[in-house]
Tab-separated table of C-alpha atoms and ligand atoms in Angstrom:
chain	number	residue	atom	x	y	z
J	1	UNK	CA	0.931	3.294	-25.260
J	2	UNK	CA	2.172	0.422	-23.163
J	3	UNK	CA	3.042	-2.898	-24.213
J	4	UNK	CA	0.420	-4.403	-22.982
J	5	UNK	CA	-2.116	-2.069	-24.471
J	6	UNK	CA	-0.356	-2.742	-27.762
J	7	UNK	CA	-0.291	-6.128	-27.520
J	8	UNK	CA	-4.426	-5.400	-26.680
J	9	UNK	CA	-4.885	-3.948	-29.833
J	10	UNK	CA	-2.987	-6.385	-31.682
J	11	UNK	CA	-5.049	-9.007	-30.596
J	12	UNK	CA	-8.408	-6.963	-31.825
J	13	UNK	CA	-7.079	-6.490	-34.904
J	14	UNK	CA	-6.418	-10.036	-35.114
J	15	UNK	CA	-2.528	-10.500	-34.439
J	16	UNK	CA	-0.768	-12.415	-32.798
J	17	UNK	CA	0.792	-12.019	-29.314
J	18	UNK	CA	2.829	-14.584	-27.055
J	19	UNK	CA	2.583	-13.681	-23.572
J	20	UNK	CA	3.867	-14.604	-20.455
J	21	UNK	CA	1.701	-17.181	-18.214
J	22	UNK	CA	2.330	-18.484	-14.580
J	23	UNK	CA	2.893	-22.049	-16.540
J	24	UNK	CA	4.694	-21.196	-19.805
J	25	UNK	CA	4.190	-19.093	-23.029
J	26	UNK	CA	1.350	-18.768	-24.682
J	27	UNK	CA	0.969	-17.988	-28.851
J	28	UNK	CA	-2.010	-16.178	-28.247
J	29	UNK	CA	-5.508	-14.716	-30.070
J	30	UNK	CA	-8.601	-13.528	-30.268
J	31	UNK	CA	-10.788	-16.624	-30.051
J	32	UNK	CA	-13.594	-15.297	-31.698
J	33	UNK	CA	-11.749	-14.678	-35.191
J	34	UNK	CA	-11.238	-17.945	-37.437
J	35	UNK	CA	-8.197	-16.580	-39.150
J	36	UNK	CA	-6.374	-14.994	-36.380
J	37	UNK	CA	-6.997	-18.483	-35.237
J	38	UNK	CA	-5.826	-20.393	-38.171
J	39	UNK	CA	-2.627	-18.221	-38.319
J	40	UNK	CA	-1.294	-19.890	-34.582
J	41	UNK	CA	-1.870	-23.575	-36.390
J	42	UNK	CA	0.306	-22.892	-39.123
J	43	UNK	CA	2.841	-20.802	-37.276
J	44	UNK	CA	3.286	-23.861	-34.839
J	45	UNK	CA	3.077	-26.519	-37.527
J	46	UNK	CA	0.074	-28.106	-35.327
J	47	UNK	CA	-2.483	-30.365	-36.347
J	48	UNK	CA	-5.739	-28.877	-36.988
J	49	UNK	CA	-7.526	-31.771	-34.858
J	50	UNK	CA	-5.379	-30.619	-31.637
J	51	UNK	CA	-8.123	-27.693	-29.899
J	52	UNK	CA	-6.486	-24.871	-28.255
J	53	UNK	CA	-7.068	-23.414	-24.836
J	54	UNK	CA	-9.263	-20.158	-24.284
J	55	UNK	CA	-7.904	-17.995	-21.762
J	56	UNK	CA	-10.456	-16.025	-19.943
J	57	UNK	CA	-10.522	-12.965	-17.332
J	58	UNK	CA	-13.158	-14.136	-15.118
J	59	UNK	CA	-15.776	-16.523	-14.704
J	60	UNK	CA	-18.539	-14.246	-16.185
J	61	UNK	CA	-16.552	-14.187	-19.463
J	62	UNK	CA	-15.977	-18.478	-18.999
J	63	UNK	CA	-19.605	-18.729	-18.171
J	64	UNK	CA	-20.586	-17.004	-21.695
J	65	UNK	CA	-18.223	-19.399	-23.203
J	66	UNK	CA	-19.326	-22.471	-22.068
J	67	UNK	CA	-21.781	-24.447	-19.449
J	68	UNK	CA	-20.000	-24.162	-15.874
J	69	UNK	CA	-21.684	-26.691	-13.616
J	70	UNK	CA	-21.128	-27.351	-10.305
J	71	UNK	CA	-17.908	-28.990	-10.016
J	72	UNK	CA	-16.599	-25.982	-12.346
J	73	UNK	CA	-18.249	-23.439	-9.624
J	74	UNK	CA	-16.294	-25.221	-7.002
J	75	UNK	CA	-12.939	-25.541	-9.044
J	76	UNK	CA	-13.089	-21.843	-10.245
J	77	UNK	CA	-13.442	-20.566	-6.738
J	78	UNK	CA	-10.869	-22.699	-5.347
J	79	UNK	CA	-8.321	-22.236	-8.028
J	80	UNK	CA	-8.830	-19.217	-10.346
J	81	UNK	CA	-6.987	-17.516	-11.689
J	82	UNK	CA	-4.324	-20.268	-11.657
J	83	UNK	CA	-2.803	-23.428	-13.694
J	84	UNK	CA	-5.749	-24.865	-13.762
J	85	UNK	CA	-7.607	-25.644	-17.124
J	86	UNK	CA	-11.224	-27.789	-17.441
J	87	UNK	CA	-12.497	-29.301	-20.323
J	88	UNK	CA	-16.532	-28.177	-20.097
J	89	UNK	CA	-19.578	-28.589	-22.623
J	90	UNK	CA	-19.186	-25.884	-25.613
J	91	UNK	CA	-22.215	-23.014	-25.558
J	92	UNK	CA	-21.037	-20.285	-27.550
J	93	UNK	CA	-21.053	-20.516	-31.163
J	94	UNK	CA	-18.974	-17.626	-32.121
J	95	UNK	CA	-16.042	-19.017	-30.560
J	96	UNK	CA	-14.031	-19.670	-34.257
J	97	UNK	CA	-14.328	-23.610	-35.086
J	98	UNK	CA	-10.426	-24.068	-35.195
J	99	UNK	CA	-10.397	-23.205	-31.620
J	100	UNK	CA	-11.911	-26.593	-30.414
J	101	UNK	CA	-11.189	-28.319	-33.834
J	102	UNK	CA	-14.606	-29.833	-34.142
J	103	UNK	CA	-15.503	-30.898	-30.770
J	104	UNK	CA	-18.392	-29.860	-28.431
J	105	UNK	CA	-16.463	-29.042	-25.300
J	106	UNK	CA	-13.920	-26.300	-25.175
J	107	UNK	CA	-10.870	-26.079	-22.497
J	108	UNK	CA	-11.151	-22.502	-20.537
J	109	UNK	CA	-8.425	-21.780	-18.165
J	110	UNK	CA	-7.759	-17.946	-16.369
J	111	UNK	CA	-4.466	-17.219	-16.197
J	112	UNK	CA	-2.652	-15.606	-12.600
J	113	UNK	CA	0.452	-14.293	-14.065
J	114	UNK	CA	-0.063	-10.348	-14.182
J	115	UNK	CA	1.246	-9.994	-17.525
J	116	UNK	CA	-1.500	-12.378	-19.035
J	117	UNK	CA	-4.552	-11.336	-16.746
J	118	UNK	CA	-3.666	-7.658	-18.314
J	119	UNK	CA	-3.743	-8.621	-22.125
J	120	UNK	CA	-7.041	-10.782	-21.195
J	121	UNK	CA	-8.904	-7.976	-20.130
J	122	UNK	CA	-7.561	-5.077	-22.644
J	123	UNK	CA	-8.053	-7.361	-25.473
J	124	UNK	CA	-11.953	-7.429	-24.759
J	125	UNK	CA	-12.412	-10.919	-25.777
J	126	UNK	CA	-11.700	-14.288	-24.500
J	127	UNK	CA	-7.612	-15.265	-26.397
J	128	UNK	CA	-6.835	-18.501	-27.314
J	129	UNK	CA	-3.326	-19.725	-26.761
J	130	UNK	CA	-1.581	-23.057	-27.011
J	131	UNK	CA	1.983	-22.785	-25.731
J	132	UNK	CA	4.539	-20.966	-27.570
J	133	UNK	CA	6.465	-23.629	-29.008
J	134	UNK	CA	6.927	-25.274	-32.740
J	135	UNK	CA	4.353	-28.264	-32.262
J	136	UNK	CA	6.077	-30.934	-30.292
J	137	UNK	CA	8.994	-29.371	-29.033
J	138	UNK	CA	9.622	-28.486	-25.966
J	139	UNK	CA	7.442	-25.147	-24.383
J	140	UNK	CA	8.658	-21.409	-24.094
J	141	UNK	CA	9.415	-20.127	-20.982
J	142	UNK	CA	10.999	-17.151	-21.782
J	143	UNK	CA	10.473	-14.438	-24.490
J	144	UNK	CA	13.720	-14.859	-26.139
J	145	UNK	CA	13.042	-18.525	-26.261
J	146	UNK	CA	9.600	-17.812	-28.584
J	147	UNK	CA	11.673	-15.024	-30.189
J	148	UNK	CA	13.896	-18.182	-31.742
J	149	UNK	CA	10.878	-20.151	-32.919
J	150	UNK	CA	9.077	-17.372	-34.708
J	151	UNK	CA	11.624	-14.995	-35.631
J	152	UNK	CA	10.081	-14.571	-39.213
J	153	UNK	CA	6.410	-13.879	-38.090
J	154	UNK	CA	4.667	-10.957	-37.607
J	155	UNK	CA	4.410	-11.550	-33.371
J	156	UNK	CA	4.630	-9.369	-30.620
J	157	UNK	CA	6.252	-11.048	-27.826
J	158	UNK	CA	5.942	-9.599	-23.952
J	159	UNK	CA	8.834	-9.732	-21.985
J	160	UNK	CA	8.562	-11.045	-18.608
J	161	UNK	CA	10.943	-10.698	-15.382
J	162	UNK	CA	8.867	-13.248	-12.671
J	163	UNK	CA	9.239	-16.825	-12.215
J	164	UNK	CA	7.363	-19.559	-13.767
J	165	UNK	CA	6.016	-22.647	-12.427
J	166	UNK	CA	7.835	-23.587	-15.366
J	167	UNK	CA	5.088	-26.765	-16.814
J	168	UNK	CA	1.661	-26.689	-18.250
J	169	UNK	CA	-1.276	-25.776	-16.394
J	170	UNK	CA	-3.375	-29.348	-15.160
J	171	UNK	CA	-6.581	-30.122	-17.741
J	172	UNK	CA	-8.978	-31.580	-15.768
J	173	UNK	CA	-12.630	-33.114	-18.134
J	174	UNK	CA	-15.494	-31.854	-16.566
J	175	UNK	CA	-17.696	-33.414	-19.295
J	176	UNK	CA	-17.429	-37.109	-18.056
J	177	UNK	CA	-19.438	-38.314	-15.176
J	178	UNK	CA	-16.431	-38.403	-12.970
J	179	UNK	CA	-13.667	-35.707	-13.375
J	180	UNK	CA	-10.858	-36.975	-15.074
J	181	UNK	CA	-6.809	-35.171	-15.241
J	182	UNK	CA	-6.184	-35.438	-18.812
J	183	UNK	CA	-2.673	-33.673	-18.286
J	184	UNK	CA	-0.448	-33.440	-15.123
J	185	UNK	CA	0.665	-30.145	-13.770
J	186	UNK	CA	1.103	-27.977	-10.636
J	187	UNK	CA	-2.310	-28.614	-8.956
J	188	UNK	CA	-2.589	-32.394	-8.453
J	189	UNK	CA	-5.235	-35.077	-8.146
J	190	UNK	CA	-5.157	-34.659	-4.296
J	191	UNK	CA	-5.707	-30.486	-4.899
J	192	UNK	CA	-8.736	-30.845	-7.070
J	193	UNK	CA	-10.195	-34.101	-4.866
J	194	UNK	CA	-9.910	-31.678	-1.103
J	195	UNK	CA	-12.167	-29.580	-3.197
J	196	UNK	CA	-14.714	-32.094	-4.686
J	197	UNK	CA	-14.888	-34.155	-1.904
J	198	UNK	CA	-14.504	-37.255	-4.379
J	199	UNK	CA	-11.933	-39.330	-6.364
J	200	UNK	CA	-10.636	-37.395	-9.865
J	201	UNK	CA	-9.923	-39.942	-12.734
J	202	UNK	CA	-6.879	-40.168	-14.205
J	203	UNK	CA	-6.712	-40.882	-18.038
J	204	UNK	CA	-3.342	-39.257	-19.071
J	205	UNK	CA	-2.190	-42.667	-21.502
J	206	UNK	CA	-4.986	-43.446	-23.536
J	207	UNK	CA	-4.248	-44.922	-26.645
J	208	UNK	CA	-7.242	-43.401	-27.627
J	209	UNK	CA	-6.184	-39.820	-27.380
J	210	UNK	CA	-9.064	-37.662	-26.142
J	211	UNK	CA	-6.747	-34.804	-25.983
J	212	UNK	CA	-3.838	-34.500	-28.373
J	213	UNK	CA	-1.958	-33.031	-26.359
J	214	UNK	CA	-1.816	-36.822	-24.566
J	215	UNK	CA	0.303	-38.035	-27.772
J	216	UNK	CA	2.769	-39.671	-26.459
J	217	UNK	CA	5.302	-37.842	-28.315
J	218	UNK	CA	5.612	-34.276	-26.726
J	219	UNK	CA	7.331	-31.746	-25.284
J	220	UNK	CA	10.284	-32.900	-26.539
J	221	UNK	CA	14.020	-32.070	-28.064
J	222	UNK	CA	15.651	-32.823	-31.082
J	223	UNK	CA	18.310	-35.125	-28.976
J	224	UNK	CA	17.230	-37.950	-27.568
J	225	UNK	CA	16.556	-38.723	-23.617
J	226	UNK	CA	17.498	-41.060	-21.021
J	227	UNK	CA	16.051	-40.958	-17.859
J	228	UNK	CA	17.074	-42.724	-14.490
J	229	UNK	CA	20.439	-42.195	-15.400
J	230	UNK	CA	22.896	-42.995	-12.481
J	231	UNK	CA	26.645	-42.485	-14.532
J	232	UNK	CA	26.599	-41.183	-17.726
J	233	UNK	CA	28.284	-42.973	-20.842
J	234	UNK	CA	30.464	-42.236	-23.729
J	235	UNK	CA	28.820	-39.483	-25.856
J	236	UNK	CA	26.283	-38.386	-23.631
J	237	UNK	CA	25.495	-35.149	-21.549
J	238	UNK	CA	23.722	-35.060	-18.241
J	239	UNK	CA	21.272	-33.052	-16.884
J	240	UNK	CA	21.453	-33.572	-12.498
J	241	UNK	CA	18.915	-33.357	-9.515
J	242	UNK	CA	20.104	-32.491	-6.189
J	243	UNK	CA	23.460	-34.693	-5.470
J	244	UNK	CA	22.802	-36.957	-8.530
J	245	UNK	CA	26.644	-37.608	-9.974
J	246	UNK	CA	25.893	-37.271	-13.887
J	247	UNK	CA	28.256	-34.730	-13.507
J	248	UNK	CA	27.049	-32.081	-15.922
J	249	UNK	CA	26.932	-28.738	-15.904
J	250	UNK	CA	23.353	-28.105	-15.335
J	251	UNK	CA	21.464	-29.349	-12.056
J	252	UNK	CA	17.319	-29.064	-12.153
J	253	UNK	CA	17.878	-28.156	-8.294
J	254	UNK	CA	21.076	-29.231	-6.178
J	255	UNK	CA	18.414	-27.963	-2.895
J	256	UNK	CA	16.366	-30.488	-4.467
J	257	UNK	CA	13.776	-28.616	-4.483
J	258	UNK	CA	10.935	-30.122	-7.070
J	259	UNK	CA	9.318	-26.510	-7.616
J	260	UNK	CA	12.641	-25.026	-8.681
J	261	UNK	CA	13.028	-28.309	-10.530
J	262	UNK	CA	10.097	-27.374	-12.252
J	263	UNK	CA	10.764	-23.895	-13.547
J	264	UNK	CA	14.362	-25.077	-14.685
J	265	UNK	CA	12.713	-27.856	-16.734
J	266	UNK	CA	12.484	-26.699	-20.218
J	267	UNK	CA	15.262	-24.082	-20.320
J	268	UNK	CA	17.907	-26.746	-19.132
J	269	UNK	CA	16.489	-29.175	-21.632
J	270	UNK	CA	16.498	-26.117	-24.723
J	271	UNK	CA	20.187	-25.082	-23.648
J	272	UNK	CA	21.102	-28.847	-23.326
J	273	UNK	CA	19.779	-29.669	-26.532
J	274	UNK	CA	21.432	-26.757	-28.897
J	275	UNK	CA	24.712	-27.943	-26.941
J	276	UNK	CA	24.170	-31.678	-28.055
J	277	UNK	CA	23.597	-30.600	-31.426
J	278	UNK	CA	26.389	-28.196	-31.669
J	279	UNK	CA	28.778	-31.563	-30.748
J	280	UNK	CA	26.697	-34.412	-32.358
J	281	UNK	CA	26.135	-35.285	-28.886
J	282	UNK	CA	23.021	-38.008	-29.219
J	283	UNK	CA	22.112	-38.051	-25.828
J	284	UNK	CA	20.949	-36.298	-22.762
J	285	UNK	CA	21.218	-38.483	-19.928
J	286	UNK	CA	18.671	-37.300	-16.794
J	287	UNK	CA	18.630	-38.288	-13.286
J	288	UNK	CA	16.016	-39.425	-11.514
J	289	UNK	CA	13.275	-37.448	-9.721
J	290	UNK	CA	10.649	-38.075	-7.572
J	291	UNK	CA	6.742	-38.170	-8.346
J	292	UNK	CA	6.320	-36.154	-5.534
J	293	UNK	CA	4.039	-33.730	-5.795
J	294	UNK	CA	4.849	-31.466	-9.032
J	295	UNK	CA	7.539	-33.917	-9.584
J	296	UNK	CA	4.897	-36.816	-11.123
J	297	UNK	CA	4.133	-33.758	-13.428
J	298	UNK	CA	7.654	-33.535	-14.558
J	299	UNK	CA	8.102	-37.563	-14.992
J	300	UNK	CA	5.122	-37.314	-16.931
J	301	UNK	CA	6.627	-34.581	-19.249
J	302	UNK	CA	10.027	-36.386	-19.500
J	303	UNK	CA	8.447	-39.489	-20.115
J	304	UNK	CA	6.990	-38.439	-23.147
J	305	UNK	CA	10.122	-36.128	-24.426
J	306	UNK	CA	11.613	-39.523	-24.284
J	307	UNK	CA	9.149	-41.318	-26.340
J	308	UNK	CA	11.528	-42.502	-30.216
D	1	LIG	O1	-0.358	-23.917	-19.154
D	1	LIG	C1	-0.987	-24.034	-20.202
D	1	LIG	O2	-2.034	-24.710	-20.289
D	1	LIG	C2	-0.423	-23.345	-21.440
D	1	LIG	C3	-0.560	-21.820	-21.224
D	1	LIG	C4	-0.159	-21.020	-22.433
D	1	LIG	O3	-1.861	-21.519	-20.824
D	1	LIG	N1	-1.105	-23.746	-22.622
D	1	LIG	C5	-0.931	-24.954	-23.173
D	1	LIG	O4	-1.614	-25.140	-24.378
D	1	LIG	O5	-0.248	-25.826	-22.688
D	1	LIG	P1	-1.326	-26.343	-25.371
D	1	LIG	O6	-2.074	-26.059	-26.592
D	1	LIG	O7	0.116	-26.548	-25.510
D	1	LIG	O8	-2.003	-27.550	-24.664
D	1	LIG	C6	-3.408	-27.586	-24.597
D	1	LIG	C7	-3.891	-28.952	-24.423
D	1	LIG	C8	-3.696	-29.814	-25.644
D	1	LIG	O9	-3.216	-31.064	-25.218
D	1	LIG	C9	-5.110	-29.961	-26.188
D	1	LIG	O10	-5.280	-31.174	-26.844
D	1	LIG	C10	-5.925	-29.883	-24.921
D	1	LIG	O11	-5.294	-28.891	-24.169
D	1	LIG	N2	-7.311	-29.479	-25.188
D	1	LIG	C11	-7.771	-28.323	-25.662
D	1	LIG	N3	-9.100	-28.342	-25.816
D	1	LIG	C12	-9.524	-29.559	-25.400
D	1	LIG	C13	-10.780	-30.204	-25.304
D	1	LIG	N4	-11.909	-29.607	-25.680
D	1	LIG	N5	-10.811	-31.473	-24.814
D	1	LIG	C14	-9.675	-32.095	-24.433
D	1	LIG	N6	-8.448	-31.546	-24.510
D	1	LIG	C15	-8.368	-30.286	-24.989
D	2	LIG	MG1	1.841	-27.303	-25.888
């Protein structure tokens, strides 16, 4: 049997699996069985009102999930399988309630990493999968990095050998009258408005938290962050872009490439963080980076690491 056919059947017998995406990990499940379910809250330590995303194969399987209208048509064609997850009105019942913690809309996304698209279809049912991370803390990208977090669970991790975009897919509401980005990612309000042919909202700082994963504490290490560092002072470590002069060892991309940038994100802050903590260090300076492109995604991701 191969991995992936394992990982299949533990998923229908209602394990758990962490796969590779094309973002980051996922911690995933089958999203049809409550408990399964229930067992990625508590192995994450995440709230029960934060609703996960269900990962689908196709949009035959999203369209028995939930009520695709026609922006979704649009979006789907233009950008599935990919980073792209909307927030639609809920329509099947059996989906397990701790899945969408309540609500009446449910976020579907179809992943385009190989790996993922695999398990989706072997597993026969739609899996639910937050990333792979202990709630808060800063997302997997790599196997070994989920194989730290969980190493007491009963989880089968996939290994993985191509490269991430490295941050979480967009979330775009398709339940408001005008669609509205709820998180930053790879495909950007200028993607998804070429392909509606009208403005996207933005609404990724409410106070009011529509989606929890908009808390403003996220994705974040233990140490604490600085960004728009230019020098970097007594007891601090840096963490450089392109010919910044923070002087550390790690560089997001000397090219300065914000893609590569991107995919370096969470390992440089993981590695940076276990060294800070190793030498009471109590900061990791960052330089600055521009909110170019993927690059407002990353700001948007540091921003919050950095909230106290
Ligand atoms: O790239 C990704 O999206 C990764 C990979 C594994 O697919 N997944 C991921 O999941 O980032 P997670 O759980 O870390 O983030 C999902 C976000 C959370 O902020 C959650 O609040 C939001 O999606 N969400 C889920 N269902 C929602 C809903 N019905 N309405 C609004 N937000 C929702
Ligand atoms: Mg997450």
């Amino acid at each position: 049997m191969s991995n992936i056919d394992k990982a299949a059947k533990y998923i229908r017998d209602g394990g758990l699996v962490a796969f590779p995406t094309e973002t980051v990990y996922g911690l995933g499940a089958d999203s049809y069985n409550q408990d399964a379910c229930l067992r990625i809250f508590r192995a994450k330590g995440r709230p029960a009102i934060n609703p996960l995303i269900v990962h689908v194969a196709s949009q035959n399987q999203a369209a028995d999930i939930a009520y695709l209208n026609d922006y979704a048509h649009k979006l789907i064609k233009a950008f599935w399988p990919g980073p792209l997850t909307l927030v639609l009105p809920l329509k099947n019942q059996n989906i397990a309630p701790a899945v969408v913690a309540g609500l009446d809309t449910i976020a579907l996304r179809s992943p385009s990493h190989p790996v993922a698209g695999e398990l989706i279809l072997k597993s026969g049912c739609p899996v639910a999968a937050p990333s792979a991370n202990p709630s808060g803390y800063i997302s997997a990208t790599k196997g070994e990095h989920v194989k730290e977090h969980f190493a007491g669970e009963d989880i089968l991790v996939l290994e993985d050998n191509i490269g991430y975009i490295g941050i979480e897919s967009t979330i775009l509401d398709l339940t408001v009258p005008v669609p509205t980005i709820l998180r930053s990612g790879f495909i950007d309000a200028h993607n998804l408005e070429q392909i509606l042919q009208k403005p996207v909202g933005v609404k990724e700082r409410d106070a009011t938290v529509k989606s929890p994963g908009m808390l403003e504490k996220h994705y974040s290490p233990i140490t604490r962050i600085r960004l728009n560092a230019l020098s970097l002072k007594v007891g601090e470590v840096g963490l450089d872009f392109g010919d910044s002069k923070l002087g550390g060892d790690y560089n997001l991309s000397k090219s300065v490439d914000l893609l590569e940038a991107a995919s370096n994100l969470y390992d440089m802050l993981r590695i940076l963080d276990k060294y800070a903590i190793n030498r009471n260090i109590k900061t990791i300076a960052i330089a600055a980076i521009p909110s170019i492109g993927i690059g407002y995604a990353i700001n948007d991701r540091l921003r919050r690491a950095s909230v106290l």
